[in-house]
Amino acid sequence: MSEDTRLKIGVVGGGLMGHGIAYLFAAAGHRVGIYEPSPQVRSSMPRRLQSIVELLDDDPRLLQRIESHDMLAPAMREAAFVFEAAPEKLPLKQKIFAELEGAVAPTTVLASNSSAIPSTEIGRHLVHRERVVGTHFWNPPHLVPLVEVIQNEKTGDDVVRQTMELLRCAGKTPVHVRRDIPGFVGNRLQHAMKREAIALVAAGVCDAETIDTVVREGFGARTAVLGPMEQSDLVGLDLALDIAEVLYAHLDRTAGPHPFLRDKVRGGKLGMKTGEGLRTWTPEQAEAVRARLSRFLAEQARTRKRSSTGAGPAPGL
Ligand SMILES: NC(=O)c1ccc[n+]([C@@H]2O[C@H](COP(=O)([O-])OP(=O)(O)OC[C@H]3O[C@@H](n4cnc5c(N)ncnc54)[C@H](O)[C@@H]3O)[C@@H](O)[C@H]2O)c1
């Protein structure tokens, strides 16, 4: 990337998502300033970033483009885009965006990585609301390609275009979500499936392990290369309709979270962190799942990098 196409990117919050987002933009050739108020989180940042370099077999010199700060304004200086990855609390995010408005140019794009809070609410009290946009990365953000770019009722079309272009040039797969609705697109799909899965286990149709096998070894085996819309077109919408006629009346329609899930949480069965959730876990089994996921995603990311054309940012960014 040439000097003149390099941008300054601001990242607010250097936790799980923030450090990966910072890495991604540094790897794409940009300068990155991270604001992270916690001294402990700041001091663990070099180690966490270094482990991504090793995982992806990248040039460690890219880390020289990342600076972390204990104050917002110096971290955001000259930023063309800011990605906020602070805790998921509306008042906190509103306060951060108000501070950002005083720290950056009126044209700087302000993007929130919130999982669920509409950016409409986060930016509600700002003067320049047209530059506020949702960018929903998936964990880990340096490995999972998708970023949902959510246009709220005030976001300018040009802000969406620029944000998608920046992400595309950083090797991501941005998609444009045209309405700022809860769960955006990805989490609505994911949780529609989880809702049915939990209801099946609660009804004793199968155990949780069987659900995982059915998804991973069944339709999941093709999902990475065949989305549900193209799959429906592939088999024919006449068949899709016949199945829907028979099946939909039987799908779970419990209002709100299923009592089975509520009982698990009430009983302290939270998953891997407590040794039991929908399945039971020893620490070794939990670690093996994390290692399997990380290895798989890293291998996919390395393959994408090898096959990428190395395109830089488009003119105008
Ligand atoms: N974890 C996920 O899988 C995931 C996925 C998509 C989106 N998100 C969203 O990303 C955001 C960050 O999540 P995370 O998992 O990285 O959380 P995290 O707790 O790992 O990181 C948040 C960081 O923000 C810092 N922080 C606290 N107060 C701050 C302030 N006033 N200004 C700046 N930073 C502050 C914390 O010290 C912490 O390091 C949330 O909105 C979350 O919903 C998370």
Coordinates of C-alpha atoms and ligand atoms in Angstrom, one line a residue:
M1 CA 0.0 0.0 0.0
S2 CA 1.4 3.4 -0.9
E3 CA 1.8 6.2 1.6
D4 CA -1.0 8.3 0.2
T5 CA -3.6 5.5 0.4
R6 CA -2.8 4.7 4.0
L7 CA -5.4 5.9 6.4
K8 CA -5.5 6.5 10.2
I9 CA -8.0 4.2 11.8
G10 CA -9.2 4.7 15.4
V11 CA -10.3 1.8 17.6
V12 CA -12.1 2.3 20.9
G13 CA -11.7 -0.6 23.3
G14 CA -8.8 -3.0 23.0
G15 CA -10.6 -6.1 24.3
L16 CA -11.6 -9.3 22.5
M17 CA -13.0 -7.6 19.4
G18 CA -11.0 -4.3 19.4
H19 CA -7.5 -5.8 19.2
G20 CA -8.6 -8.1 16.3
I21 CA -10.1 -5.1 14.5
A22 CA -6.9 -3.1 15.0
Y23 CA -4.9 -6.0 13.7
L24 CA -7.0 -6.4 10.6
F25 CA -6.5 -2.7 9.6
A26 CA -2.8 -2.7 10.4
A27 CA -2.4 -5.8 8.3
A28 CA -4.2 -3.9 5.5
G29 CA -1.5 -1.2 5.7
H30 CA -3.2 1.4 7.7
R31 CA -2.0 3.2 10.9
V32 CA -4.1 2.3 13.9
G33 CA -4.6 4.1 17.2
I34 CA -6.4 2.1 20.0
Y35 CA -7.9 3.8 23.0
E36 CA -8.1 1.3 25.9
P37 CA -8.6 2.7 29.5
S38 CA -7.7 -0.5 31.4
P39 CA -3.9 -0.7 32.1
Q40 CA -4.2 -4.5 32.3
V41 CA -5.9 -4.8 28.9
R42 CA -3.4 -2.4 27.4
S43 CA -0.4 -4.4 28.8
S44 CA -1.7 -7.7 27.4
M45 CA -2.2 -6.1 23.9
P46 CA 1.3 -6.8 22.5
R47 CA 1.1 -10.5 23.5
R48 CA -2.4 -10.9 22.0
L49 CA -1.4 -9.1 18.8
Q50 CA 1.8 -11.1 18.5
S51 CA -0.2 -14.4 18.8
I52 CA -2.2 -13.3 15.7
V53 CA 1.0 -12.7 13.8
E54 CA 2.1 -16.2 14.6
L55 CA -1.3 -17.8 13.9
L56 CA -1.4 -16.1 10.4
D57 CA 2.3 -16.3 9.7
D58 CA 2.3 -12.6 9.0
D59 CA 5.2 -10.1 9.0
P60 CA 5.6 -8.9 12.7
R61 CA 6.6 -5.5 11.5
L62 CA 2.9 -4.7 10.8
L63 CA 2.5 -4.4 14.5
Q64 CA 4.6 -1.2 14.4
R65 CA 1.5 0.5 12.8
I66 CA -0.5 0.0 15.9
E67 CA -0.3 2.4 18.9
S68 CA -2.3 2.0 22.1
H69 CA -3.3 5.0 24.2
D70 CA -4.8 5.6 27.7
M71 CA -6.6 8.7 26.4
L72 CA -9.2 8.9 23.6
A73 CA -8.1 12.1 21.8
P74 CA -4.5 11.2 21.0
A75 CA -5.6 7.7 19.8
M76 CA -8.1 9.2 17.4
R77 CA -6.0 12.0 16.1
E78 CA -6.3 12.3 12.2
A79 CA -8.6 9.2 12.1
A80 CA -10.7 8.8 8.9
F81 CA -12.7 6.0 10.5
V82 CA -13.3 5.0 14.1
F83 CA -14.5 1.6 15.1
E84 CA -16.0 1.4 18.6
A85 CA -15.6 -1.9 20.4
A86 CA -16.4 -0.9 24.0
P87 CA -18.7 -2.8 26.4
E88 CA -22.3 -3.5 25.3
K89 CA -24.0 -0.7 27.3
L90 CA -26.0 2.0 25.6
P91 CA -25.1 4.9 28.0
L92 CA -21.4 4.1 27.8
K93 CA -21.5 4.0 24.0
Q94 CA -23.5 7.2 23.8
K95 CA -20.9 8.9 26.0
I96 CA -18.0 7.6 23.9
F97 CA -19.6 8.8 20.7
A98 CA -20.2 12.3 22.3
E99 CA -16.5 12.4 23.2
L100 CA -15.6 11.2 19.7
E101 CA -17.6 14.0 18.1
G102 CA -15.3 16.5 19.9
A103 CA -12.1 14.6 19.1
V104 CA -12.4 13.9 15.3
A105 CA -13.3 15.8 12.2
P106 CA -17.0 16.1 11.3
T107 CA -16.5 13.8 8.3
T108 CA -14.8 11.0 10.2
V109 CA -17.0 7.9 10.0
L110 CA -18.0 6.6 13.4
A111 CA -18.8 2.9 13.4
S112 CA -20.1 0.8 16.3
N113 CA -19.4 -2.9 16.6
S114 CA -22.4 -3.4 18.9
S115 CA -23.9 -6.8 18.7
A116 CA -27.4 -5.7 19.3
I117 CA -27.8 -2.0 20.2
P118 CA -29.0 0.0 17.1
S119 CA -26.5 2.7 16.0
T120 CA -29.6 4.9 15.7
E121 CA -29.6 5.0 19.5
I122 CA -25.9 5.3 19.9
G123 CA -25.7 8.3 17.7
R124 CA -29.0 9.9 18.7
H125 CA -27.6 13.0 20.4
L126 CA -24.8 13.7 17.9
V127 CA -24.7 16.8 15.6
H128 CA -23.4 14.9 12.6
R129 CA -25.5 11.7 12.6
E130 CA -25.0 10.9 8.9
R131 CA -21.5 9.5 9.6
V132 CA -22.7 7.0 12.3
V133 CA -23.0 3.4 11.0
G134 CA -23.1 -0.1 12.5
T135 CA -20.3 -2.5 11.6
H136 CA -21.0 -5.9 13.1
F137 CA -17.8 -8.0 13.0
W138 CA -17.8 -11.6 13.9
N139 CA -15.5 -13.1 16.5
P140 CA -12.6 -13.3 15.9
P141 CA -12.7 -10.3 13.6
H142 CA -9.3 -10.9 12.0
L143 CA -10.4 -14.4 10.9
V144 CA -14.1 -14.4 10.1
P145 CA -14.7 -12.7 6.7
L146 CA -18.2 -11.2 7.2
V147 CA -18.9 -7.7 8.4
E148 CA -22.5 -6.5 8.4
V149 CA -22.6 -2.8 7.6
I150 CA -25.9 -1.5 9.1
Q151 CA -27.3 1.7 7.7
N152 CA -29.5 3.4 10.3
E153 CA -32.2 5.9 9.4
K154 CA -29.7 8.8 9.4
T155 CA -26.6 7.1 7.9
G156 CA -25.5 8.7 4.6
D157 CA -25.3 6.4 1.5
D158 CA -21.8 7.6 0.9
V159 CA -20.8 6.6 4.4
V160 CA -22.0 3.1 3.8
R161 CA -20.2 3.0 0.5
Q162 CA -16.9 4.2 2.0
T163 CA -17.1 1.8 4.9
M164 CA -17.8 -1.2 2.7
E165 CA -14.9 -0.2 0.5
L166 CA -12.5 0.1 3.4
L167 CA -13.6 -3.3 4.7
R168 CA -13.4 -4.9 1.2
C169 CA -9.9 -3.6 0.7
A170 CA -8.9 -5.1 4.1
G171 CA -9.9 -8.5 2.9
K172 CA -13.3 -8.6 4.6
T173 CA -16.7 -9.5 3.0
P174 CA -19.0 -6.6 3.9
V175 CA -22.7 -6.8 3.4
H176 CA -25.1 -3.9 3.4
V177 CA -28.0 -4.2 5.9
R178 CA -30.6 -1.6 5.0
R179 CA -32.4 -1.4 8.3
D180 CA -31.2 -1.1 11.8
I181 CA -33.1 -4.0 13.3
P182 CA -32.3 -6.2 16.4
G183 CA -29.9 -9.0 15.5
F184 CA -29.3 -7.5 12.0
V185 CA -29.2 -10.4 9.6
G186 CA -26.6 -12.9 10.8
N187 CA -27.8 -13.2 14.4
R188 CA -31.4 -13.5 13.4
L189 CA -30.5 -16.5 11.2
Q190 CA -28.2 -18.0 13.8
H191 CA -30.7 -17.7 16.7
A192 CA -33.7 -18.9 14.6
M193 CA -31.7 -22.2 14.3
K194 CA -30.7 -22.2 17.9
R195 CA -34.3 -21.7 19.0
E196 CA -35.4 -24.8 17.1
A197 CA -32.3 -26.8 18.3
I198 CA -33.1 -26.1 22.0
A199 CA -36.8 -27.0 21.5
L200 CA -35.8 -30.3 19.9
V201 CA -33.5 -31.2 22.8
A202 CA -36.1 -30.0 25.4
A203 CA -38.7 -32.3 23.7
G204 CA -36.4 -35.3 23.9
V205 CA -36.2 -35.7 20.2
C206 CA -32.4 -36.0 20.3
D207 CA -29.5 -34.9 22.6
A208 CA -27.4 -31.8 22.2
E209 CA -24.5 -33.7 20.8
T210 CA -26.7 -35.1 18.0
I211 CA -27.8 -31.5 17.1
D212 CA -24.1 -30.6 16.6
T213 CA -23.5 -33.7 14.5
V214 CA -26.5 -33.0 12.3
V215 CA -25.5 -29.4 11.6
R216 CA -21.7 -30.0 11.2
E217 CA -22.0 -33.2 9.2
G218 CA -25.2 -32.4 7.4
F219 CA -26.2 -29.1 5.9
G220 CA -23.3 -27.4 7.7
A221 CA -20.9 -29.4 5.6
R222 CA -22.0 -27.4 2.5
T223 CA -23.1 -24.1 4.1
A224 CA -19.7 -22.4 3.7
V225 CA -20.1 -22.8 -0.1
L226 CA -23.8 -22.8 -0.5
G227 CA -26.1 -20.3 1.2
P228 CA -29.8 -21.1 2.0
M229 CA -31.2 -19.0 -0.8
E230 CA -29.0 -20.6 -3.6
Q231 CA -29.7 -24.0 -2.0
S232 CA -33.4 -23.4 -2.3
D233 CA -33.1 -22.3 -5.9
L234 CA -30.8 -25.3 -6.5
V235 CA -33.5 -27.8 -5.4
G236 CA -36.3 -25.8 -6.7
L237 CA -38.8 -23.5 -4.9
D238 CA -41.7 -26.0 -5.6
L239 CA -39.9 -28.5 -3.3
A240 CA -39.1 -25.7 -0.8
L241 CA -42.8 -24.8 -0.7
D242 CA -43.9 -28.4 -0.4
I243 CA -41.6 -28.9 2.6
A244 CA -42.7 -25.5 4.1
E245 CA -46.4 -26.6 3.9
V246 CA -45.7 -29.7 5.9
L247 CA -43.1 -28.5 8.3
Y248 CA -43.7 -24.9 9.3
A249 CA -46.7 -25.6 11.5
H250 CA -44.5 -27.9 13.6
L251 CA -41.6 -25.6 14.2
D252 CA -41.1 -24.2 17.7
R253 CA -43.0 -21.0 18.4
T254 CA -42.5 -20.6 22.2
A255 CA -42.9 -16.9 23.0
G256 CA -39.5 -15.7 24.3
P257 CA -36.6 -17.8 25.4
H258 CA -37.4 -21.5 25.9
P259 CA -38.0 -22.5 29.6
F260 CA -35.3 -25.2 29.0
L261 CA -32.7 -22.5 28.4
R262 CA -33.9 -20.4 31.3
D263 CA -33.7 -23.4 33.6
K264 CA -30.1 -24.1 32.5
V265 CA -29.1 -20.6 33.3
R266 CA -30.9 -20.5 36.6
G267 CA -29.1 -23.7 37.6
G268 CA -25.7 -22.2 36.8
K269 CA -25.2 -24.5 33.8
L270 CA -23.7 -21.8 31.5
G271 CA -21.6 -24.0 29.2
M272 CA -17.9 -24.6 28.9
K273 CA -17.1 -22.0 31.6
T274 CA -19.0 -24.0 34.3
G275 CA -18.3 -27.4 32.9
E276 CA -21.9 -28.0 31.8
G277 CA -24.4 -26.2 29.5
L278 CA -26.3 -28.0 26.8
R279 CA -23.5 -30.5 26.9
T280 CA -20.9 -31.4 29.6
W281 CA -17.3 -30.3 29.3
T282 CA -14.0 -31.1 30.9
P283 CA -11.4 -28.3 30.7
E284 CA -9.5 -30.4 28.1
Q285 CA -12.5 -31.0 26.0
A286 CA -13.4 -27.2 26.0
E287 CA -9.8 -26.3 25.1
A288 CA -9.9 -28.9 22.2
V289 CA -13.0 -27.2 20.8
R290 CA -11.4 -23.8 20.9
A291 CA -8.2 -25.1 19.3
R292 CA -10.2 -26.8 16.6
L293 CA -12.1 -23.6 15.8
S294 CA -9.0 -21.4 15.8
R295 CA -7.0 -23.9 13.6
F296 CA -9.9 -24.1 11.1
L297 CA -10.5 -20.3 10.8
A298 CA -6.8 -19.6 10.6
E299 CA -6.3 -22.1 7.8
Q300 CA -9.2 -20.6 5.9
A301 CA -7.8 -17.1 6.4
R302 CA -4.3 -18.2 5.2
T303 CA -5.9 -19.7 2.1
R304 CA -7.9 -16.5 1.4
K305 CA -4.7 -14.5 1.8
R306 CA -2.8 -16.8 -0.6
S307 CA -5.5 -16.5 -3.3
S308 CA -6.2 -12.8 -2.9
T309 CA -5.1 -10.4 -5.6
G310 CA -3.6 -8.0 -3.1
A311 CA -5.9 -5.2 -4.2
G312 CA -5.3 -1.9 -2.4
P313 CA -7.9 0.7 -1.5
A314 CA -10.0 2.2 -4.3
P315 CA -9.4 5.7 -5.4
G316 CA -11.3 8.2 -3.2
L317 CA -10.6 6.4 0.1
Ligands
LIG1 N1 -17.3 -10.9 21.7 C1 -18.0 -11.2 20.6 O1 -18.1 -12.3 20.1 C2 -18.6 -10.0 19.8 C3 -19.0 -10.2 18.5 C4 -19.5 -9.1 17.8 C5 -19.7 -7.9 18.4 N2 -19.3 -7.7 19.8 C6 -19.5 -6.4 20.4 O2 -18.2 -5.8 20.4 C7 -18.1 -4.9 21.6 C8 -16.9 -5.2 22.4 O3 -17.1 -6.6 22.8 P1 -15.8 -7.4 23.3 O4 -16.2 -8.8 23.3 O5 -14.6 -7.0 22.6 O6 -15.7 -6.9 24.9 P2 -14.4 -6.8 25.8 O7 -15.0 -6.7 27.2 O8 -13.5 -7.9 25.5 O9 -13.7 -5.5 25.4 C9 -14.2 -4.2 25.7 C10 -13.0 -3.3 26.0 O10 -13.5 -2.0 26.2 C11 -12.8 -1.4 27.3 N3 -13.5 -0.2 27.8 C12 -14.3 -0.1 28.9 N4 -14.8 1.1 29.1 C13 -14.3 1.8 28.0 C14 -14.5 3.1 27.5 N5 -15.2 4.0 28.2 N6 -13.9 3.5 26.4 C15 -13.2 2.6 25.7 N7 -13.0 1.3 26.0 C16 -13.6 0.9 27.2 C17 -12.6 -2.5 28.3 O11 -11.5 -2.2 29.1 C18 -12.4 -3.7 27.4 O12 -11.0 -3.9 27.1 C19 -19.5 -5.0 22.3 O13 -20.3 -4.0 21.8 C20 -19.9 -6.4 21.8 O14 -21.3 -6.5 21.9 C21 -18.8 -8.7 20.5

